[in-house]
Amino acid sequence: MNDFPIIKVNNLIKDYAMGKQCFRALNDVNLSFKMGEFCGLVGPSGSGKTTLLNIIGALDNPTSGDAIVMDKSITVLNHKEAAKMRNESIGFIFQTYNLLPVYSVFENVEFPLLLLKKNKTEREEAVMRALEWVGLSGKANSRPNQLSGGESQRVAVARAMVKLPKIVLADEPTANLDAANSHNILKTMQNLNHELKTTFIFATHDEKVIGYLHRKVMLNDGKVIDDVNLN
Amino acid sequence: MLIIKLAFRNIIHAGLRTWLNVIVLSFAFVLIILIEGLYDGMSEQVKDAEIDSNVGGGQFWQKDYDPYDSFSLERSHAEIPAELKQEIKRGNASAVLIVSASIFPRNLIQSVSLKGIDPDQKIVNLPVSILKEERDTNVIPGLIGSRMAKSTGLQAGDYVSVRWRNINGTFDAGDIKIENVIDLNLPSIDNGQIWIPLEKLRNMMRIPGQATIITLKKNIDRIPADSRDWIFKDYNYLLKDLNDNISRKRLYSNFMFSLLLGMALLAVFDTQVLSIFRRRKEIGTLMALGMTRWSVIGLFTLEGCLLGILAFIAGSIYGYPILAYLAKEGLVLPRMIERSQFAVLLTLYPKYGLHLYVVTSLILLISVIIVSFLPTRKITTLKPTDALKGKFS
């Protein structure tokens, strides 16, 4: 693992308006993640895991404080720059897979490369390589509605990894999967982290996931209550 | 290219929703072209009929003649100048004498215009040659149109008493025999008019050699100069009322155009609103994958546009044979349409020019782009995190 901090979160506060009340989802969070970490944000529902993940992924802005991702402050990025950053450097994996239903497995995985304007040969090579990583080479022409939950999530992993991003953010990636599929997915991601040195950050409260983590950041009521290195 | 491919996939994937929209839009497209074509065809047919049966190549009017003032008829007759007489002799013009009179059908008095015309004339398309077939010199042979027949109850073979005042101001009377009732498509030569032989009317009025109107042959090479008593009226002047009438009718066609287009666009708008609402999560995913908001807006707008393009293609495929058939065979109108004060023919031939096709297609496409875009403005304020959760900000 490289000691270079790829993500730095400083005094991060995120408030949500709930009617006339204000709900503080993140309360003065300070964290840093090194390149190649396999780390989890762990905590109960409402602890601020997904909010932190969204801010790191430039999908949301903090109320105050800053998140610096690959030397760029999230707070100063406009919509276009944030989209560019997500496109080039960040892969997302969602709990509900979020595959595009009108595309085949191959096309779903190819989609981020089309946004990056890669040429056809590069795209084909990268997609087939990513599908091999997740063991779905034989399902390239299938549609999302023809896949099981585990297969769909593996496609989502391939889609996140195909562009070789520096960071992969996974929000409850095993929540909809059974134990066997969860272990399969986590093993795949662990291998990719090992081989490609991609930084993986999970938001989870699934014990199965926690067993694979190298670092566990415990969140409760928007605050970091513990940060444990599990290696 | 990516957006086009994705938009196309999305609308095909939408299945029945897409095809219902395409059917509604294409139906509106074909119907708009048909209605506009019918109005264009009708306008052209009516203008042609007006020129063929009444206006000819323009008319010389006796200087006092005013078609909107029936009292002017008492003085609107004069000797035909030599130059126009020459044209009549050459077969390039025809004289009409117009006189006010009263008839007594069904024991009721009714004002009419007696129009004297040469039964041998070939200038206007009126079947007046039948007027010379009457052998009984004591009766006045007359020809009326179907509107006049309906309003008076007269039929072919009927006799009707007529009273007029001759040049000396003396009332005179006689009987007109209705030789025939014909379908005259133009109210301007039908309503309140009886066509009789020119010489007979001149004799009745005791004004030999005089006329009210000289109608020139269509496409005549040279138009004689105006004289002291005779003023030339060209096409534009003579067709002004008709053109005004067509413009008024055009308002109705424009209303139909807007109504059909509005209904079709409402379907597209509704689909777009529903589509954006149902696909919030997909919008969030696209943003998370790196698409900008404007690219997502472009995608949804393009989906709407593709509906318009598919409708245009579908409408062209199934609409062309229908429209071509109607243009060839015409559209037979019910006879009750004859009551209309607007000149109509019983068979209308729609006329579709390239201009109509292109303009209608462009209006349809541009309108579809606008209504496809309007609902997508919501995406500009949509936060990706909210979209991923399936809610709007």
XYZ file of C-alpha atoms in Angstrom:
624
model
C 0.000 0.000 0.000
C 1.215 3.485 -0.857
C 1.405 6.016 1.997
C 0.187 8.792 -0.282
C -3.261 9.983 1.003
C -5.574 9.793 -1.957
C -8.520 11.152 0.035
C -8.429 13.674 2.881
C -11.518 14.727 4.766
C -11.139 17.793 6.995
C -13.687 18.990 9.560
C -16.496 17.747 7.391
C -20.023 18.748 8.388
C -23.156 17.892 6.456
C -26.548 19.176 7.521
C -29.889 18.252 5.972
C -32.953 20.397 6.335
C -35.892 18.358 7.627
C -38.789 20.772 7.645
C -37.835 23.512 10.094
C -35.358 21.207 11.826
C -31.810 20.565 10.765
C -30.376 17.059 10.795
C -26.588 16.784 11.081
C -25.555 13.715 9.093
C -21.794 14.303 9.465
C -20.325 16.091 12.435
C -16.744 17.297 12.138
C -15.345 14.244 10.398
C -11.596 14.077 9.838
C -10.205 11.119 7.906
C -7.641 10.235 5.322
C -7.427 7.223 3.020
C -4.255 5.983 1.422
C -3.957 4.706 -2.101
C -4.778 0.987 -2.310
C -6.702 0.777 0.969
C -9.529 -1.752 1.371
C -11.504 0.070 3.943
C -15.025 0.185 5.319
C -17.219 2.854 6.848
C -19.145 0.861 9.363
C -22.070 1.885 11.447
C -25.803 1.630 11.948
C -28.371 3.210 9.602
C -28.279 7.006 9.795
C -24.695 7.098 11.015
C -23.524 9.038 7.947
C -21.766 6.301 5.939
C -23.542 6.914 2.633
C -23.364 10.704 3.081
C -19.599 10.527 3.497
C -19.294 8.199 0.517
C -21.401 10.565 -1.636
C -19.252 13.555 -0.680
C -16.033 11.675 -1.453
C -17.593 10.634 -4.770
C -18.408 14.276 -5.659
C -22.102 13.420 -5.762
C -22.855 15.780 -2.896
C -21.336 18.841 -1.264
C -20.542 19.285 2.425
C -22.161 22.040 4.470
C -18.719 22.997 5.753
C -15.261 21.512 5.820
C -13.559 19.996 2.852
C -12.943 16.711 1.086
C -9.819 16.570 -1.030
C -9.875 13.725 -3.512
C -6.735 13.205 -5.564
C -5.549 16.703 -4.714
C -8.804 18.304 -5.792
C -11.170 19.943 -3.361
C -14.720 18.645 -3.880
C -16.168 21.945 -2.656
C -14.783 23.980 -5.558
C -15.753 21.618 -8.355
C -18.636 22.677 -10.582
C -21.096 20.096 -11.955
C -19.091 19.490 -15.070
C -15.786 19.075 -13.220
C -17.403 16.775 -10.682
C -18.858 14.650 -13.495
C -15.419 14.524 -15.130
C -13.809 13.397 -11.887
C -16.400 10.653 -11.381
C -16.017 9.574 -14.965
C -12.236 9.399 -14.927
C -11.268 8.368 -11.424
C -14.135 6.978 -9.386
C -16.109 3.784 -9.738
C -19.443 3.329 -7.965
C -21.065 0.123 -6.823
C -24.622 0.381 -5.520
C -26.718 -1.814 -3.303
C -29.347 -2.240 -6.067
C -26.749 -2.709 -8.860
C -28.261 0.132 -10.960
C -27.529 -1.512 -14.299
C -28.996 0.108 -17.407
C -31.838 -2.226 -18.364
C -31.710 -1.518 -22.087
C -28.063 -2.517 -22.426
C -26.478 -5.970 -22.478
C -23.883 -6.949 -19.882
C -21.129 -6.039 -22.333
C -22.694 -2.647 -23.077
C -23.273 -1.864 -19.410
C -19.620 -2.477 -18.672
C -18.616 -0.591 -21.813
C -20.679 2.487 -20.881
C -18.060 4.326 -18.733
C -15.490 3.821 -21.511
C -17.852 5.373 -24.057
C -18.110 8.407 -21.786
C -14.308 8.468 -21.693
C -14.321 8.339 -25.522
C -12.052 5.296 -25.709
C -11.747 3.716 -29.146
C -13.513 0.482 -30.041
C -10.495 -1.830 -29.690
C -9.560 -0.392 -26.321
C -13.141 -0.724 -25.159
C -13.529 -4.337 -26.259
C -10.269 -5.372 -24.611
C -11.061 -3.566 -21.376
C -14.639 -4.896 -21.178
C -13.614 -8.513 -21.777
C -10.800 -8.160 -19.221
C -13.238 -6.740 -16.631
C -15.776 -9.483 -17.317
C -13.027 -12.081 -16.850
C -12.155 -10.529 -13.481
C -15.710 -11.068 -12.288
C -16.126 -14.402 -14.066
C -18.871 -13.318 -16.448
C -17.191 -13.596 -19.857
C -19.848 -16.062 -20.922
C -22.695 -13.689 -20.116
C -21.509 -10.729 -22.169
C -24.613 -10.733 -24.359
C -27.133 -11.300 -21.587
C -29.532 -8.586 -20.475
C -29.663 -7.428 -16.834
C -33.103 -9.006 -16.423
C -31.581 -12.389 -17.320
C -29.045 -12.252 -14.469
C -29.246 -13.315 -10.847
C -28.609 -10.790 -8.049
C -25.037 -12.005 -7.596
C -24.337 -11.833 -11.330
C -25.859 -8.350 -11.550
C -23.604 -7.112 -8.757
C -20.599 -8.677 -10.452
C -21.510 -6.756 -13.603
C -21.685 -3.620 -11.444
C -18.208 -4.395 -10.110
C -16.931 -4.913 -13.663
C -18.540 -1.599 -14.704
C -16.861 0.173 -11.780
C -13.470 -1.430 -12.489
C -13.370 -1.371 -16.298
C -11.904 2.124 -16.511
C -9.239 1.235 -13.884
C -10.299 3.973 -11.478
C -8.153 5.099 -8.594
C -11.078 4.801 -6.166
C -14.084 2.504 -5.946
C -16.912 3.515 -3.650
C -19.278 0.694 -2.755
C -22.489 1.470 -0.897
C -23.824 -1.661 0.846
C -22.719 -3.847 -2.106
C -23.782 -7.128 -0.475
C -27.035 -6.019 1.137
C -29.165 -7.751 -1.491
C -27.003 -10.852 -1.856
C -26.922 -14.211 -0.104
C -23.817 -15.328 1.793
C -22.245 -17.277 -1.075
C -22.658 -14.441 -3.555
C -21.486 -11.883 -0.996
C -18.262 -13.806 -0.382
C -17.779 -14.255 -4.105
C -18.152 -10.535 -4.761
C -15.944 -9.528 -1.845
C -13.249 -12.003 -2.880
C -13.339 -10.574 -6.393
C -13.002 -7.017 -5.093
C -10.225 -8.040 -2.715
C -8.313 -9.601 -5.622
C -8.754 -6.490 -7.717
C -7.570 -4.334 -4.841
C -4.523 -6.557 -4.507
C -3.755 -6.713 -8.242
C -4.612 -3.179 -9.333
C -3.969 -1.266 -6.106
C -7.370 0.356 -6.415
C -8.649 2.046 -3.260
C -11.909 0.469 -2.126
C -14.155 2.232 0.376
C -17.288 0.447 1.520
C -20.277 1.753 3.390
C -21.643 -1.245 5.200
C -22.994 -2.776 8.332
C -22.750 -6.306 6.976
C -20.537 -8.539 9.129
C -19.513 -10.551 6.075
C -17.995 -7.429 4.522
C -16.282 -6.382 7.727
C -14.448 -9.716 7.734
C -12.690 -8.779 4.483
C -11.724 -5.208 5.427
C -8.189 -4.092 6.127
C -9.394 -1.000 7.941
C -12.659 -0.282 9.706
C -13.872 3.292 10.347
C -16.739 3.235 12.825
C -19.328 5.990 12.487
C -22.156 6.829 14.827
C -24.449 9.871 14.666
C -22.204 11.439 12.053
C -19.030 11.150 14.089
C -16.011 8.898 13.744
C -15.988 6.891 16.950
C -13.266 4.419 16.030
C -10.707 3.834 13.299
C -9.178 0.359 13.411
C -6.462 -1.137 11.231
C -7.346 -4.816 10.826
C -4.157 -5.994 9.120
C -23.407 9.052 -30.741
C -23.618 7.441 -27.300
C -26.632 9.552 -26.387
C -28.378 8.768 -29.675
C -27.766 5.045 -29.205
C -28.948 5.109 -25.613
C -31.996 7.241 -26.444
C -32.972 4.880 -29.249
C -32.545 1.841 -26.999
C -34.600 3.498 -24.280
C -37.564 4.285 -26.494
C -37.531 0.818 -28.054
C -37.291 -0.667 -24.564
C -40.307 1.426 -23.495
C -42.367 -0.771 -25.863
C -46.086 -0.047 -25.945
C -45.640 3.448 -24.463
C -43.415 4.397 -27.383
C -45.646 2.908 -30.046
C -48.778 4.539 -28.635
C -47.028 7.894 -28.819
C -45.802 7.199 -32.320
C -49.326 6.227 -33.414
C -50.878 9.378 -31.902
C -48.178 11.656 -33.318
C -48.182 10.080 -36.771
C -51.980 10.143 -36.882
C -51.921 13.859 -36.069
C -49.219 14.364 -38.707
C -51.223 12.613 -41.449
C -54.489 14.283 -40.429
C -52.895 17.737 -40.379
C -51.513 17.217 -43.877
C -54.898 15.915 -45.063
C -56.849 18.847 -43.584
C -54.380 21.435 -44.861
C -54.332 19.655 -48.220
C -58.124 19.722 -48.355
C -58.168 23.455 -47.697
C -55.466 24.093 -50.262
C -57.211 21.851 -52.781
C -60.613 23.391 -52.086
C -59.264 26.930 -52.370
C -57.622 26.131 -55.664
C -60.666 24.293 -57.020
C -62.998 27.115 -56.012
C -60.715 29.733 -57.527
C -60.476 27.719 -60.736
C -64.262 27.296 -60.786
C -64.766 31.017 -60.163
C -62.404 31.857 -63.030
C -63.881 29.246 -65.371
C -67.531 29.999 -64.653
C -67.594 33.670 -63.808
C -64.479 35.811 -63.832
C -62.808 34.550 -67.024
C -59.744 36.588 -67.935
C -61.059 39.663 -66.122
C -64.119 41.817 -66.709
C -65.073 45.238 -67.979
C -67.791 46.729 -65.810
C -70.144 49.468 -66.863
C -68.969 52.390 -64.732
C -72.129 52.527 -62.575
C -72.237 48.810 -61.827
C -71.910 47.932 -58.148
C -72.651 44.296 -57.273
C -73.406 45.279 -53.665
C -76.022 47.888 -54.649
C -79.032 46.430 -56.442
C -80.329 49.951 -57.200
C -77.237 50.557 -59.326
C -78.589 47.998 -61.814
C -81.168 50.526 -63.090
C -78.407 52.621 -64.621
C -75.532 50.157 -65.025
C -75.927 49.352 -68.706
C -74.372 50.972 -71.706
C -73.496 50.485 -75.350
C -70.548 48.186 -75.836
C -67.567 50.112 -77.212
C -66.274 49.182 -80.648
C -63.060 47.615 -79.418
C -64.910 45.267 -77.046
C -67.473 44.482 -79.751
C -64.557 43.362 -81.913
C -63.321 41.091 -79.135
C -66.818 39.585 -78.748
C -66.926 38.961 -82.483
C -63.505 37.292 -82.354
C -64.740 35.024 -79.571
C -62.471 36.648 -77.015
C -65.227 38.143 -74.849
C -68.848 37.735 -73.889
C -71.433 40.303 -72.769
C -73.764 39.954 -69.774
C -76.679 42.266 -69.064
C -77.941 42.339 -65.490
C -81.394 43.569 -64.594
C -83.390 43.686 -61.367
C -86.720 41.887 -61.420
C -89.286 40.147 -59.246
C -90.570 36.602 -59.618
C -93.607 34.999 -58.013
C -92.871 31.385 -57.138
C -95.489 29.691 -54.938
C -97.454 32.994 -54.943
C -94.638 34.739 -53.106
C -92.724 37.695 -54.421
C -88.975 37.332 -54.609
C -86.339 39.728 -55.946
C -83.958 38.278 -58.491
C -81.301 39.358 -60.912
C -81.995 38.469 -64.492
C -78.744 37.818 -66.257
C -78.749 37.954 -70.015
C -76.014 35.901 -71.649
C -75.326 34.818 -75.209
C -76.308 31.112 -75.396
C -73.504 30.567 -77.933
C -70.757 32.060 -75.784
C -67.704 29.956 -74.981
C -66.011 32.358 -72.591
C -67.355 31.069 -69.287
C -68.144 27.504 -68.385
C -71.923 27.747 -68.106
C -74.259 25.332 -69.931
C -76.360 28.173 -71.350
C -76.695 26.676 -74.844
C -79.881 25.000 -73.591
C -81.482 28.478 -73.618
C -81.611 28.546 -77.412
C -83.538 25.275 -77.613
C -86.823 26.853 -76.526
C -89.134 27.178 -79.562
C -92.012 29.003 -77.876
C -91.246 32.658 -78.415
C -93.886 33.740 -75.884
C -91.913 32.333 -72.950
C -88.547 33.380 -71.641
C -86.189 30.385 -71.361
C -84.354 30.424 -68.035
C -81.580 28.493 -66.337
C -81.094 28.393 -62.569
C -78.663 26.849 -60.147
C -79.499 24.297 -57.477
C -79.324 26.865 -54.633
C -81.817 29.114 -56.439
C -84.030 26.073 -57.154
C -83.989 25.164 -53.478
C -84.848 28.671 -52.290
C -87.690 29.124 -54.796
C -88.968 25.556 -55.088
C -88.610 25.759 -58.874
C -87.777 22.705 -60.952
C -86.934 22.086 -64.601
C -90.048 22.584 -66.726
C -91.719 24.931 -64.235
C -93.048 28.320 -65.264
C -92.663 31.339 -63.074
C -94.054 34.846 -63.598
C -91.526 37.630 -63.768
C -92.000 41.388 -63.525
C -89.412 43.975 -64.509
C -89.193 47.659 -65.294
C -87.940 48.579 -68.730
C -85.741 51.512 -69.720
C -88.741 53.833 -69.782
C -89.645 52.954 -66.185
C -92.691 50.984 -67.245
C -93.444 47.706 -65.499
C -93.692 44.720 -67.785
C -94.305 41.042 -67.080
C -93.874 37.619 -68.644
C -93.332 33.952 -67.893
C -89.967 32.275 -67.511
C -89.747 28.594 -68.278
C -87.075 26.871 -66.249
C -85.252 24.882 -68.918
C -82.871 23.242 -66.515
C -81.546 23.274 -62.952
C -77.812 22.764 -62.800
C -75.236 22.299 -60.065
C -73.463 25.626 -60.006
C -70.742 25.395 -57.420
C -70.471 29.124 -57.034
C -73.016 31.154 -55.061
C -71.872 34.196 -57.071
C -73.602 32.850 -60.192
C -76.418 30.965 -58.458
C -78.087 32.681 -55.503
C -81.016 34.906 -56.571
C -80.147 34.705 -60.265
C -81.880 33.516 -63.433
C -79.871 33.188 -66.642
C -81.777 34.021 -69.795
C -80.748 34.764 -73.432
C -79.020 38.135 -73.797
C -81.032 39.316 -76.820
C -84.292 38.406 -75.092
C -83.388 40.488 -72.059
C -82.272 43.408 -74.228
C -85.629 43.301 -75.986
C -87.480 43.064 -72.657
C -85.575 46.122 -71.446
C -85.640 47.866 -74.804
C -81.911 48.481 -74.702
C -80.511 46.815 -77.819
C -76.747 46.352 -77.944
C -76.236 47.228 -74.271
C -74.597 45.232 -71.486
C -73.475 45.494 -67.858
C -70.407 43.280 -67.872
C -68.020 42.117 -70.584
C -66.141 39.017 -69.535
C -62.840 38.412 -71.305
C -61.487 35.040 -72.338
C -59.083 33.401 -69.894
C -55.439 34.042 -70.821
C -56.368 36.678 -73.391
C -53.279 38.122 -75.113
C -54.171 41.798 -74.884
C -56.590 43.579 -72.604
C -58.379 46.467 -74.304
C -58.039 49.897 -72.734
C -60.673 51.358 -70.427
C -63.210 53.653 -72.034
C -65.432 56.396 -70.608
C -68.226 54.003 -69.601
C -66.284 50.778 -69.166
C -63.714 50.037 -66.459
C -61.517 46.938 -66.434
C -61.474 44.801 -63.249
C -58.626 42.323 -62.987
C -58.365 38.955 -61.218
C -57.186 40.395 -57.939
C -60.166 42.696 -57.735
C -62.738 40.148 -58.838
C -61.438 37.374 -56.567
C -60.990 39.600 -53.529
C -64.183 38.435 -51.801
C -63.322 34.837 -52.488
C -59.776 35.277 -51.176
C -61.127 36.961 -48.030
C -63.549 34.093 -47.568
C -60.732 31.564 -47.986
C -58.654 33.437 -45.397
C -61.536 33.245 -42.919
C -61.912 29.516 -43.566
C -58.146 29.168 -43.130
C -58.576 30.276 -39.514
C -60.676 27.163 -38.943
C -58.038 24.962 -40.535
C -55.370 26.612 -38.375
C -57.513 25.909 -35.326
C -57.796 22.245 -36.327
C -54.044 22.183 -36.953
C -53.352 23.552 -33.468
C -55.885 21.235 -31.838
C -54.469 18.087 -33.430
C -50.904 19.132 -32.762
C -51.765 20.096 -29.180
C -53.356 16.714 -28.483
C -50.383 14.866 -29.909
C -47.899 17.015 -28.019
C -49.804 16.511 -24.796
C -49.219 12.770 -25.182
C -45.481 13.350 -25.661
C -45.311 15.766 -22.736
C -47.143 13.322 -20.508
C -44.809 10.508 -21.520
C -41.761 12.643 -20.821
C -42.980 13.687 -17.381
C -43.785 10.081 -16.522
C -40.516 8.833 -17.956
C -38.418 11.268 -15.904
C -40.395 10.416 -12.783
C -40.032 6.669 -13.263
C -36.360 6.791 -14.205
C -34.997 9.005 -11.427
C -32.677 6.216 -10.256
C -31.363 5.756 -13.779
C -30.718 9.507 -13.976
C -28.719 9.268 -10.735
C -26.761 6.290 -12.059
C -25.915 8.084 -15.292
C -24.658 11.060 -13.270
C -22.649 8.783 -10.974
C -21.075 7.168 -14.024
C -19.911 10.583 -15.162
C -22.627 12.023 -17.380
C -23.222 15.729 -16.898
C -26.700 17.036 -16.161
C -26.953 18.556 -19.613
C -25.995 15.251 -21.208
C -28.827 13.586 -19.280
C -31.196 16.384 -20.351
C -29.981 15.883 -23.914
C -30.682 12.172 -23.622
C -34.274 12.642 -22.470
C -34.947 15.410 -24.996
C -33.539 13.214 -27.733
C -35.841 10.387 -26.700
C -38.787 12.741 -27.271
C -37.336 13.852 -30.601
C -36.925 10.260 -31.702
C -40.632 9.760 -31.047
C -41.257 12.648 -33.440
C -38.912 11.179 -36.043
C -40.467 7.712 -35.740
C -43.918 9.298 -36.049
C -42.751 11.175 -39.144
C -41.443 7.937 -40.707
C -44.527 5.913 -39.714
C -46.853 8.680 -40.894
C -45.022 8.906 -44.207
C -45.197 5.133 -44.715
C -48.883 4.582 -43.996
C -50.046 8.118 -44.746
C -48.602 8.391 -48.250
C -50.875 5.784 -49.887
C -53.936 7.163 -48.104
C -53.184 10.768 -49.006
C -52.211 9.854 -52.573
C -55.450 7.873 -52.991
C -57.549 10.790 -51.730
C -55.690 13.225 -53.974
C -56.468 11.016 -56.979
C -60.017 9.926 -56.204
C -61.097 12.977 -54.242
C -63.250 13.188 -51.159
C -66.995 13.127 -51.855
C -68.815 15.591 -49.623
C -72.398 15.167 -48.442
C -74.935 17.151 -50.488
C -76.034 19.127 -47.441
C -72.779 21.030 -47.830
C -74.499 22.833 -50.719
C -76.312 24.973 -48.174
C -73.002 26.563 -47.362
C -72.588 30.117 -48.546
C -69.030 29.230 -49.442
C -68.460 27.833 -52.870
C -67.739 24.124 -52.568
C -67.524 21.293 -54.985
C -69.127 17.998 -54.187
C -65.859 16.170 -54.719
C -62.812 17.785 -53.173
C -59.338 16.907 -54.319
C -56.755 17.573 -51.598
C -53.571 19.190 -52.792
C -50.358 18.532 -50.915
C -47.310 20.442 -51.976
C -43.761 19.754 -50.847
C -44.047 22.994 -48.891
C -46.980 21.625 -46.847
C -45.140 18.341 -46.155
C -41.884 20.045 -45.161
C -43.502 22.790 -43.074
C -45.820 20.358 -41.252
C -42.905 17.996 -40.563
C -40.744 20.833 -39.264
C -43.503 22.241 -37.045
C -44.158 18.757 -35.672
C -40.477 18.070 -34.990
C -39.747 21.466 -33.452
C -42.860 21.245 -31.251
C -41.883 17.732 -30.149
C -38.363 18.947 -29.295
C -39.825 21.782 -27.194
C -42.322 19.619 -25.281
C -39.669 16.940 -24.829
C -37.276 19.476 -23.401
C -39.684 21.277 -21.040
C -40.112 18.442 -18.502
C -36.359 17.733 -18.491
C -35.633 21.162 -16.955
C -36.384 19.473 -13.651
C -33.129 17.544 -14.046
C -31.114 20.778 -13.851
C -32.050 21.084 -10.172
C -31.850 17.368 -9.425
C -29.118 16.294 -7.025
C -27.483 13.006 -8.030
C -27.814 11.693 -4.472
C -31.564 12.362 -4.491
C -31.917 10.816 -7.920
C -30.090 7.668 -6.755
C -32.525 7.426 -3.857
C -35.383 7.815 -6.336
C -36.625 11.215 -5.228
C -36.673 14.749 -6.603
C -34.966 17.627 -4.790
